[in-house]
Amino acid sequence: MSKSLRLSEKWFRRGLWLVAVVFASFLIGLGGTIVGDLPKVETPLRLDDFLDKAASTQLRAQAKDLRQAEQDAQTALEQAQLQRSKARSESQAERETFNNWLAARSVTQRAEHDPEVLARTQALDQLKQAERRAQQAVEAQQQAALDARQAAAATQARLSEMEAQGYEKMAAERRKVELRVFLYRLALTLPLLVVAGWLFAKKRKGTYWPFVWGFIFFALFAFFVELVPYLPSYGGYVRYVVGLAVTALVGRYAILALHRYLERQKQAEALPDQQRRKELGYDVALARLAKNVCPGCERPVDLKNESIDFCPHCGIGLFDHCGQCNTRKSAFARFCHACGASVGVKLARE
């Protein structure tokens, strides 16, 4: 249709479409902000809200105390191991010294050294006893560390089991929250879509059509971009069902619109030629002719063929002759292109 418009009218239409787009962009920004803030109406979920507060607090305190006991036992074990190593080192050194002394005594065979043998043997026994005590201390600390570690693990296991149950409850509640937020979004966007449908059906060609189309763009964006991605997905069933429902509604509307259009075309083709051309809008007729289709039935016609004056499909007149100069011209033109004479039959404007 743009080829049939005046130059200024083309630019005015482009400017009005720009107004529609800008209007829609501001509406989309406002709607996106509102939709984005909708989850804030719900209280944030925390794990502690789904646990037995007294039991969880007690288990966490026990786990903390047992972890501290495990660390203390590990520290004490390291100290005991160090003392054991020291006792072993002293005992080993004393044994080597005693063995060397015994070797020297066996050479001299001096009886006065017998009391010293007894003293050295007693000292070696004492070191050996100290080594055994250090070993017992290490074993005691190992047992204490093991007990603390096992107790901490058992307590942590009970706490983890309790938290796992809490996570399950929180996940179920989160699904309910997501469903409620989706319903909030649906309650906000569905009326917009209904209003947009009414505007499309009744007001899209009115005086304020840029605002109408801007609102329609906004409603479509709010539904398909702001709402559809948040559809709850129970194994994908909801999305597929909603997709099928939307497709069925749109398809039904398209099928009915096609049948109504075809019925109108049949009724129009049954009218006399002059009446049909009167009921055709001037801009509509020019736009269809520019596409090389019949203005009456919209079927393709070879308009460059000068022997064709009527549509071979519906019989509407496409070309006639000027009553002033007899020049062949478009039957839908209001003035002769050769002499400028006014045509008697004027087409209705949209």
Tab-separated table of C-alpha atoms in Angstrom:
chain	number	residue	atom	x	y	z
A	1	MET	CA	0.000	0.000	0.000
A	2	SER	CA	2.994	2.322	0.489
A	3	LYS	CA	3.314	2.844	-3.265
A	4	SER	CA	-0.157	4.402	-3.403
A	5	LEU	CA	0.470	6.871	-0.542
A	6	ARG	CA	1.599	10.463	-0.867
A	7	LEU	CA	5.202	11.147	0.132
A	8	SER	CA	4.229	13.213	3.175
A	9	GLU	CA	1.677	10.575	4.153
A	10	LYS	CA	4.383	7.899	4.037
A	11	TRP	CA	6.576	9.876	6.432
A	12	PHE	CA	3.636	10.630	8.698
A	13	ARG	CA	2.837	6.911	8.870
A	14	ARG	CA	6.467	6.090	9.620
A	15	GLY	CA	6.471	8.681	12.378
A	16	LEU	CA	3.280	7.273	13.836
A	17	TRP	CA	4.752	3.760	13.779
A	18	LEU	CA	7.758	5.197	15.613
A	19	VAL	CA	5.362	6.628	18.207
A	20	ALA	CA	3.789	3.167	18.541
A	21	VAL	CA	7.188	1.527	19.059
A	22	VAL	CA	8.344	4.144	21.608
A	23	PHE	CA	5.023	3.890	23.467
A	24	ALA	CA	5.350	0.096	23.525
A	25	SER	CA	8.967	0.297	24.758
A	26	PHE	CA	8.004	2.441	27.755
A	27	LEU	CA	5.091	0.145	28.552
A	28	ILE	CA	7.389	-2.880	28.273
A	29	GLY	CA	9.903	-1.262	30.620
A	30	LEU	CA	7.209	-0.484	33.177
A	31	GLY	CA	5.658	-3.947	32.843
A	32	GLY	CA	9.038	-5.658	33.137
A	33	THR	CA	9.773	-3.755	36.350
A	34	ILE	CA	6.416	-4.718	37.840
A	35	VAL	CA	6.726	-8.377	36.798
A	36	GLY	CA	10.296	-8.516	38.098
A	37	ASP	CA	9.187	-7.250	41.505
A	38	LEU	CA	6.298	-9.711	41.844
A	39	PRO	CA	8.417	-12.415	43.585
A	40	LYS	CA	9.097	-9.905	46.377
A	41	VAL	CA	5.530	-10.277	47.604
A	42	GLU	CA	6.487	-13.765	48.831
A	43	THR	CA	8.619	-14.285	51.939
A	44	PRO	CA	12.120	-15.615	51.093
A	45	LEU	CA	12.477	-19.277	51.996
A	46	ARG	CA	15.184	-20.441	54.410
A	47	LEU	CA	16.194	-23.962	55.363
A	48	ASP	CA	15.750	-23.277	59.094
A	49	ASP	CA	12.047	-22.586	58.510
A	50	PHE	CA	11.550	-26.268	57.631
A	51	LEU	CA	13.582	-27.823	60.485
A	52	ASP	CA	12.796	-28.655	64.088
A	53	LYS	CA	14.440	-25.571	65.553
A	54	ALA	CA	15.281	-27.091	68.957
A	55	ALA	CA	16.611	-30.379	67.540
A	56	SER	CA	18.617	-28.714	64.765
A	57	THR	CA	20.126	-26.191	67.184
A	58	GLN	CA	21.115	-28.972	69.577
A	59	LEU	CA	22.648	-31.109	66.814
A	60	ARG	CA	24.590	-28.178	65.411
A	61	ALA	CA	25.927	-27.322	68.865
A	62	GLN	CA	26.905	-30.952	69.430
A	63	ALA	CA	28.578	-31.149	66.042
A	64	LYS	CA	30.505	-27.968	66.791
A	65	ASP	CA	31.623	-29.246	70.221
A	66	LEU	CA	32.619	-32.626	68.792
A	67	ARG	CA	34.616	-31.019	65.970
A	68	GLN	CA	36.411	-28.935	68.592
A	69	ALA	CA	37.012	-32.083	70.692
A	70	GLU	CA	38.369	-33.839	67.616
A	71	GLN	CA	40.772	-30.989	66.984
A	72	ASP	CA	41.878	-30.969	70.638
A	73	ALA	CA	42.395	-34.752	70.550
A	74	GLN	CA	44.407	-34.458	67.363
A	75	THR	CA	46.592	-31.762	68.929
A	76	ALA	CA	47.118	-33.870	72.055
A	77	LEU	CA	47.916	-36.893	69.854
A	78	GLU	CA	50.604	-34.940	68.049
A	79	GLN	CA	52.118	-33.910	71.386
A	80	ALA	CA	52.014	-37.512	72.657
A	81	GLN	CA	53.652	-38.757	69.461
A	82	LEU	CA	56.377	-36.168	69.932
A	83	GLN	CA	56.952	-37.302	73.527
A	84	ARG	CA	57.037	-40.929	72.384
A	85	SER	CA	59.635	-40.114	69.766
A	86	LYS	CA	61.701	-38.299	72.384
A	87	ALA	CA	61.465	-41.238	74.826
A	88	ARG	CA	62.456	-43.696	72.079
A	89	SER	CA	65.401	-41.527	71.120
A	90	GLU	CA	66.649	-41.291	74.739
A	91	SER	CA	66.148	-45.013	75.305
A	92	GLN	CA	67.966	-45.890	72.086
A	93	ALA	CA	70.864	-43.584	72.925
A	94	GLU	CA	71.146	-44.985	76.442
A	95	ARG	CA	71.060	-48.572	75.135
A	96	GLU	CA	73.848	-47.866	72.663
A	97	THR	CA	75.932	-46.251	75.434
A	98	PHE	CA	75.278	-49.233	77.712
A	99	ASN	CA	76.227	-51.725	75.015
A	100	ASN	CA	79.467	-49.874	74.375
A	101	TRP	CA	80.247	-49.785	78.068
A	102	LEU	CA	79.562	-53.543	78.399
A	103	ALA	CA	81.936	-54.227	75.529
A	104	ALA	CA	84.675	-52.235	77.276
A	105	ARG	CA	84.054	-54.006	80.575
A	106	SER	CA	84.293	-57.453	78.992
A	107	VAL	CA	87.816	-56.567	77.974
A	108	THR	CA	88.977	-55.380	81.399
A	109	GLN	CA	86.981	-57.925	83.505
A	110	ARG	CA	87.179	-55.629	86.537
A	111	ALA	CA	84.836	-56.709	89.372
A	112	GLU	CA	84.497	-53.194	90.823
A	113	HIS	CA	82.365	-52.263	87.815
A	114	ASP	CA	79.501	-54.629	88.824
A	115	PRO	CA	77.546	-51.978	90.869
A	116	GLU	CA	77.747	-49.622	87.902
A	117	VAL	CA	76.334	-52.363	85.669
A	118	LEU	CA	73.340	-52.608	87.953
A	119	ALA	CA	72.872	-48.819	88.031
A	120	ARG	CA	73.073	-48.519	84.254
A	121	THR	CA	70.629	-51.418	83.857
A	122	GLN	CA	68.150	-49.753	86.204
A	123	ALA	CA	68.443	-46.444	84.320
A	124	LEU	CA	67.847	-48.251	81.051
A	125	ASP	CA	64.786	-49.952	82.524
A	126	GLN	CA	63.422	-46.593	83.639
A	127	LEU	CA	63.868	-45.175	80.126
A	128	LYS	CA	62.139	-48.210	78.715
A	129	GLN	CA	59.244	-47.710	81.107
A	130	ALA	CA	59.026	-44.042	80.108
A	131	GLU	CA	58.934	-45.126	76.457
A	132	ARG	CA	56.107	-47.540	77.231
A	133	ARG	CA	54.191	-44.801	79.076
A	134	ALA	CA	54.657	-42.498	76.096
A	135	GLN	CA	53.370	-45.258	73.787
A	136	GLN	CA	50.356	-45.776	76.059
A	137	ALA	CA	49.692	-42.033	75.992
A	138	VAL	CA	49.813	-42.054	72.192
A	139	GLU	CA	47.409	-44.975	72.033
A	140	ALA	CA	45.051	-43.234	74.468
A	141	GLN	CA	45.071	-40.064	72.388
A	142	GLN	CA	44.524	-42.077	69.209
A	143	GLN	CA	41.490	-43.698	70.812
A	144	ALA	CA	40.210	-40.306	71.988
A	145	ALA	CA	40.668	-38.809	68.510
A	146	LEU	CA	38.922	-41.798	66.925
A	147	ASP	CA	36.003	-41.559	69.359
A	148	ALA	CA	35.647	-37.815	68.763
A	149	ARG	CA	35.840	-38.281	64.992
A	150	GLN	CA	33.223	-41.044	64.990
A	151	ALA	CA	30.929	-39.083	67.308
A	152	ALA	CA	31.263	-35.981	65.114
A	153	ALA	CA	30.561	-38.035	61.995
A	154	ALA	CA	27.473	-39.608	63.561
A	155	THR	CA	26.158	-36.236	64.718
A	156	GLN	CA	26.844	-34.697	61.308
A	157	ALA	CA	25.044	-37.606	59.636
A	158	ARG	CA	21.943	-37.015	61.772
A	159	LEU	CA	22.123	-33.292	61.042
A	160	SER	CA	22.557	-33.943	57.308
A	161	GLU	CA	19.561	-36.285	57.306
A	162	MET	CA	17.464	-33.655	59.063
A	163	GLU	CA	18.633	-30.969	56.598
A	164	ALA	CA	17.923	-33.268	53.626
A	165	GLN	CA	14.326	-33.621	54.795
A	166	GLY	CA	14.215	-29.855	55.265
A	167	TYR	CA	15.507	-29.305	51.721
A	168	GLU	CA	12.750	-31.572	50.380
A	169	LYS	CA	10.105	-29.569	52.236
A	170	MET	CA	11.673	-26.300	51.106
A	171	ALA	CA	11.742	-27.496	47.456
A	172	ALA	CA	8.043	-28.404	47.667
A	173	GLU	CA	7.238	-25.019	49.159
A	174	ARG	CA	9.391	-23.281	46.536
A	175	ARG	CA	7.342	-24.964	43.797
A	176	LYS	CA	4.182	-23.633	45.436
A	177	VAL	CA	5.707	-20.151	45.632
A	178	GLU	CA	6.728	-20.311	41.964
A	179	LEU	CA	3.184	-21.353	41.055
A	180	ARG	CA	1.706	-18.482	43.063
A	181	VAL	CA	4.111	-15.987	41.461
A	182	PHE	CA	3.191	-17.379	38.047
A	183	LEU	CA	-0.491	-16.895	38.864
A	184	TYR	CA	0.290	-13.308	39.885
A	185	ARG	CA	1.976	-12.785	36.514
A	186	LEU	CA	-0.910	-14.482	34.725
A	187	ALA	CA	-3.450	-12.306	36.553
A	188	LEU	CA	-1.462	-9.271	35.411
A	189	THR	CA	-0.755	-10.236	31.804
A	190	LEU	CA	-3.925	-12.099	30.792
A	191	PRO	CA	-6.204	-9.032	31.089
A	192	LEU	CA	-3.644	-7.096	29.044
A	193	LEU	CA	-3.864	-9.742	26.332
A	194	VAL	CA	-7.669	-9.629	26.387
A	195	VAL	CA	-7.664	-5.824	26.113
A	196	ALA	CA	-5.097	-6.041	23.313
A	197	GLY	CA	-7.331	-8.495	21.442
A	198	TRP	CA	-10.317	-6.169	21.799
A	199	LEU	CA	-8.249	-3.193	20.619
A	200	PHE	CA	-6.977	-5.196	17.650
A	201	ALA	CA	-10.505	-6.174	16.666
A	202	LYS	CA	-12.169	-2.776	17.217
A	203	LYS	CA	-9.653	0.061	17.300
A	204	ARG	CA	-6.605	-0.846	15.223
A	205	LYS	CA	-7.712	1.437	12.373
A	206	GLY	CA	-8.991	4.293	14.521
A	207	THR	CA	-7.586	7.784	14.931
A	208	TYR	CA	-5.261	6.798	17.770
A	209	TRP	CA	-4.011	3.576	16.173
A	210	PRO	CA	-0.319	4.191	17.128
A	211	PHE	CA	-1.206	3.892	20.818
A	212	VAL	CA	-3.430	0.902	20.079
A	213	TRP	CA	-0.616	-0.917	18.284
A	214	GLY	CA	1.865	0.122	20.970
A	215	PHE	CA	-0.358	-1.438	23.617
A	216	ILE	CA	-0.784	-4.573	21.473
A	217	PHE	CA	3.009	-4.934	21.149
A	218	PHE	CA	3.347	-4.458	24.896
A	219	ALA	CA	0.666	-7.065	25.675
A	220	LEU	CA	2.243	-9.623	23.328
A	221	PHE	CA	5.698	-9.005	24.829
A	222	ALA	CA	4.300	-9.274	28.371
A	223	PHE	CA	2.645	-12.606	27.590
A	224	PHE	CA	5.270	-14.361	25.479
A	225	VAL	CA	8.431	-12.906	27.073
A	226	GLU	CA	7.478	-11.943	30.626
A	227	LEU	CA	5.046	-14.809	31.294
A	228	VAL	CA	5.808	-17.866	29.141
A	229	PRO	CA	9.410	-18.376	30.432
A	230	TYR	CA	8.003	-18.636	33.978
A	231	LEU	CA	5.484	-21.332	33.157
A	232	PRO	CA	5.768	-24.065	35.825
A	233	SER	CA	7.193	-27.160	34.220
A	234	TYR	CA	5.949	-30.457	35.607
A	235	GLY	CA	7.934	-32.661	33.288
A	236	GLY	CA	7.171	-30.263	30.446
A	237	TYR	CA	3.447	-31.093	30.459
A	238	VAL	CA	2.309	-27.593	31.392
A	239	ARG	CA	4.373	-25.948	28.666
A	240	TYR	CA	3.160	-28.369	26.014
A	241	VAL	CA	-0.465	-28.081	27.118
A	242	VAL	CA	-0.283	-24.276	27.129
A	243	GLY	CA	1.429	-24.365	23.732
A	244	LEU	CA	-1.304	-26.603	22.347
A	245	ALA	CA	-4.040	-24.388	23.806
A	246	VAL	CA	-2.522	-21.195	22.386
A	247	THR	CA	-1.951	-22.858	19.012
A	248	ALA	CA	-5.533	-24.159	18.956
A	249	LEU	CA	-6.984	-20.731	19.787
A	250	VAL	CA	-4.828	-18.911	17.246
A	251	GLY	CA	-5.446	-21.600	14.635
A	252	ARG	CA	-9.210	-21.513	15.212
A	253	TYR	CA	-9.234	-17.732	14.879
A	254	ALA	CA	-7.177	-17.944	11.664
A	255	ILE	CA	-9.411	-20.651	10.176
A	256	LEU	CA	-12.599	-18.742	10.979
A	257	ALA	CA	-11.085	-15.520	9.661
A	258	LEU	CA	-10.120	-17.295	6.441
A	259	HIS	CA	-13.618	-18.704	5.977
A	260	ARG	CA	-15.181	-15.293	6.645
A	261	TYR	CA	-12.802	-13.710	4.170
A	262	LEU	CA	-13.570	-16.284	1.492
A	263	GLU	CA	-17.299	-15.854	2.104
A	264	ARG	CA	-17.000	-12.090	1.770
A	265	GLN	CA	-15.015	-12.546	-1.433
A	266	LYS	CA	-17.701	-14.822	-2.882
A	267	GLN	CA	-20.407	-12.336	-1.993
A	268	ALA	CA	-18.384	-9.463	-3.446
A	269	GLU	CA	-17.691	-11.359	-6.676
A	270	ALA	CA	-21.442	-11.868	-7.120
A	271	LEU	CA	-22.070	-8.100	-7.114
A	272	PRO	CA	-22.204	-6.010	-10.304
A	273	ASP	CA	-18.924	-4.607	-11.582
A	274	GLN	CA	-19.696	-0.960	-10.865
A	275	GLN	CA	-20.851	-1.678	-7.306
A	276	ARG	CA	-17.771	-3.760	-6.561
A	277	ARG	CA	-15.446	-0.990	-7.704
A	278	LYS	CA	-17.387	1.567	-5.664
A	279	GLU	CA	-17.002	-0.525	-2.501
A	280	LEU	CA	-13.265	-0.984	-3.003
A	281	GLY	CA	-11.105	1.552	-1.223
A	282	TYR	CA	-8.985	3.682	-3.533
A	283	ASP	CA	-5.727	3.025	-1.678
A	284	VAL	CA	-6.538	-0.671	-1.344
A	285	ALA	CA	-7.171	-0.980	-5.085
A	286	LEU	CA	-3.926	0.794	-5.955
A	287	ALA	CA	-1.952	-1.311	-3.494
A	288	ARG	CA	-3.288	-4.552	-4.974
A	289	LEU	CA	-2.657	-3.390	-8.515
A	290	ALA	CA	0.922	-2.541	-7.508
A	291	LYS	CA	1.321	-6.198	-6.499
A	292	ASN	CA	-0.018	-7.403	-9.880
A	293	VAL	CA	-3.116	-8.934	-8.326
A	294	CYS	CA	-6.773	-8.291	-9.038
A	295	PRO	CA	-8.235	-5.676	-6.631
A	296	GLY	CA	-11.470	-7.647	-6.471
A	297	CYS	CA	-10.401	-11.262	-5.870
A	298	GLU	CA	-6.656	-10.781	-5.164
A	299	ARG	CA	-5.647	-13.455	-7.671
A	300	PRO	CA	-2.575	-12.888	-9.877
A	301	VAL	CA	-3.221	-11.046	-13.165
A	302	ASP	CA	-0.776	-10.078	-15.917
A	303	LEU	CA	-1.436	-6.329	-15.869
A	304	LYS	CA	1.266	-5.688	-18.459
A	305	ASN	CA	-0.739	-7.572	-21.063
A	306	GLU	CA	-2.600	-4.799	-22.926
A	307	SER	CA	-5.206	-7.253	-24.205
A	308	ILE	CA	-6.491	-7.918	-20.670
A	309	ASP	CA	-9.152	-5.436	-19.566
A	310	PHE	CA	-11.064	-7.673	-17.146
A	311	CYS	CA	-9.988	-10.089	-14.439
A	312	PRO	CA	-10.161	-13.625	-15.860
A	313	HIS	CA	-11.027	-14.943	-12.381
A	314	CYS	CA	-13.809	-12.700	-11.097
A	315	GLY	CA	-14.671	-10.543	-14.121
A	316	ILE	CA	-14.110	-7.142	-12.498
A	317	GLY	CA	-13.022	-4.396	-14.890
A	318	LEU	CA	-9.336	-3.576	-14.634
A	319	PHE	CA	-8.875	-1.187	-17.576
A	320	ASP	CA	-11.230	1.049	-19.506
A	321	HIS	CA	-10.954	4.065	-21.806
A	322	CYS	CA	-11.104	7.714	-20.951
A	323	GLY	CA	-14.357	9.329	-22.027
A	324	GLN	CA	-12.456	12.504	-22.994
A	325	CYS	CA	-9.461	11.221	-24.985
A	326	ASN	CA	-10.261	7.509	-25.305
A	327	THR	CA	-6.887	6.534	-23.767
A	328	ARG	CA	-6.673	3.101	-22.143
A	329	LYS	CA	-6.339	3.627	-18.408
A	330	SER	CA	-6.853	1.864	-15.083
A	331	ALA	CA	-10.512	1.450	-14.271
A	332	PHE	CA	-9.715	2.428	-10.673
A	333	ALA	CA	-8.018	5.735	-11.509
A	334	ARG	CA	-9.952	8.873	-10.618
A	335	PHE	CA	-8.297	10.937	-13.334
A	336	CYS	CA	-7.056	10.121	-16.795
A	337	HIS	CA	-3.274	9.984	-16.894
A	338	ALA	CA	-3.256	11.277	-20.497
A	339	CYS	CA	-5.585	14.290	-20.406
A	340	GLY	CA	-6.353	14.697	-16.686
A	341	ALA	CA	-10.082	14.425	-17.162
A	342	SER	CA	-12.069	13.420	-14.069
A	343	VAL	CA	-13.579	9.954	-14.074
A	344	GLY	CA	-17.293	9.782	-13.475
A	345	VAL	CA	-17.148	6.789	-11.128
A	346	LYS	CA	-15.258	7.543	-7.934
A	347	LEU	CA	-14.019	4.858	-5.603
A	348	ALA	CA	-14.859	4.936	-1.933
A	349	ARG	CA	-12.081	5.953	0.421
A	350	GLU	CA	-11.173	3.772	3.354
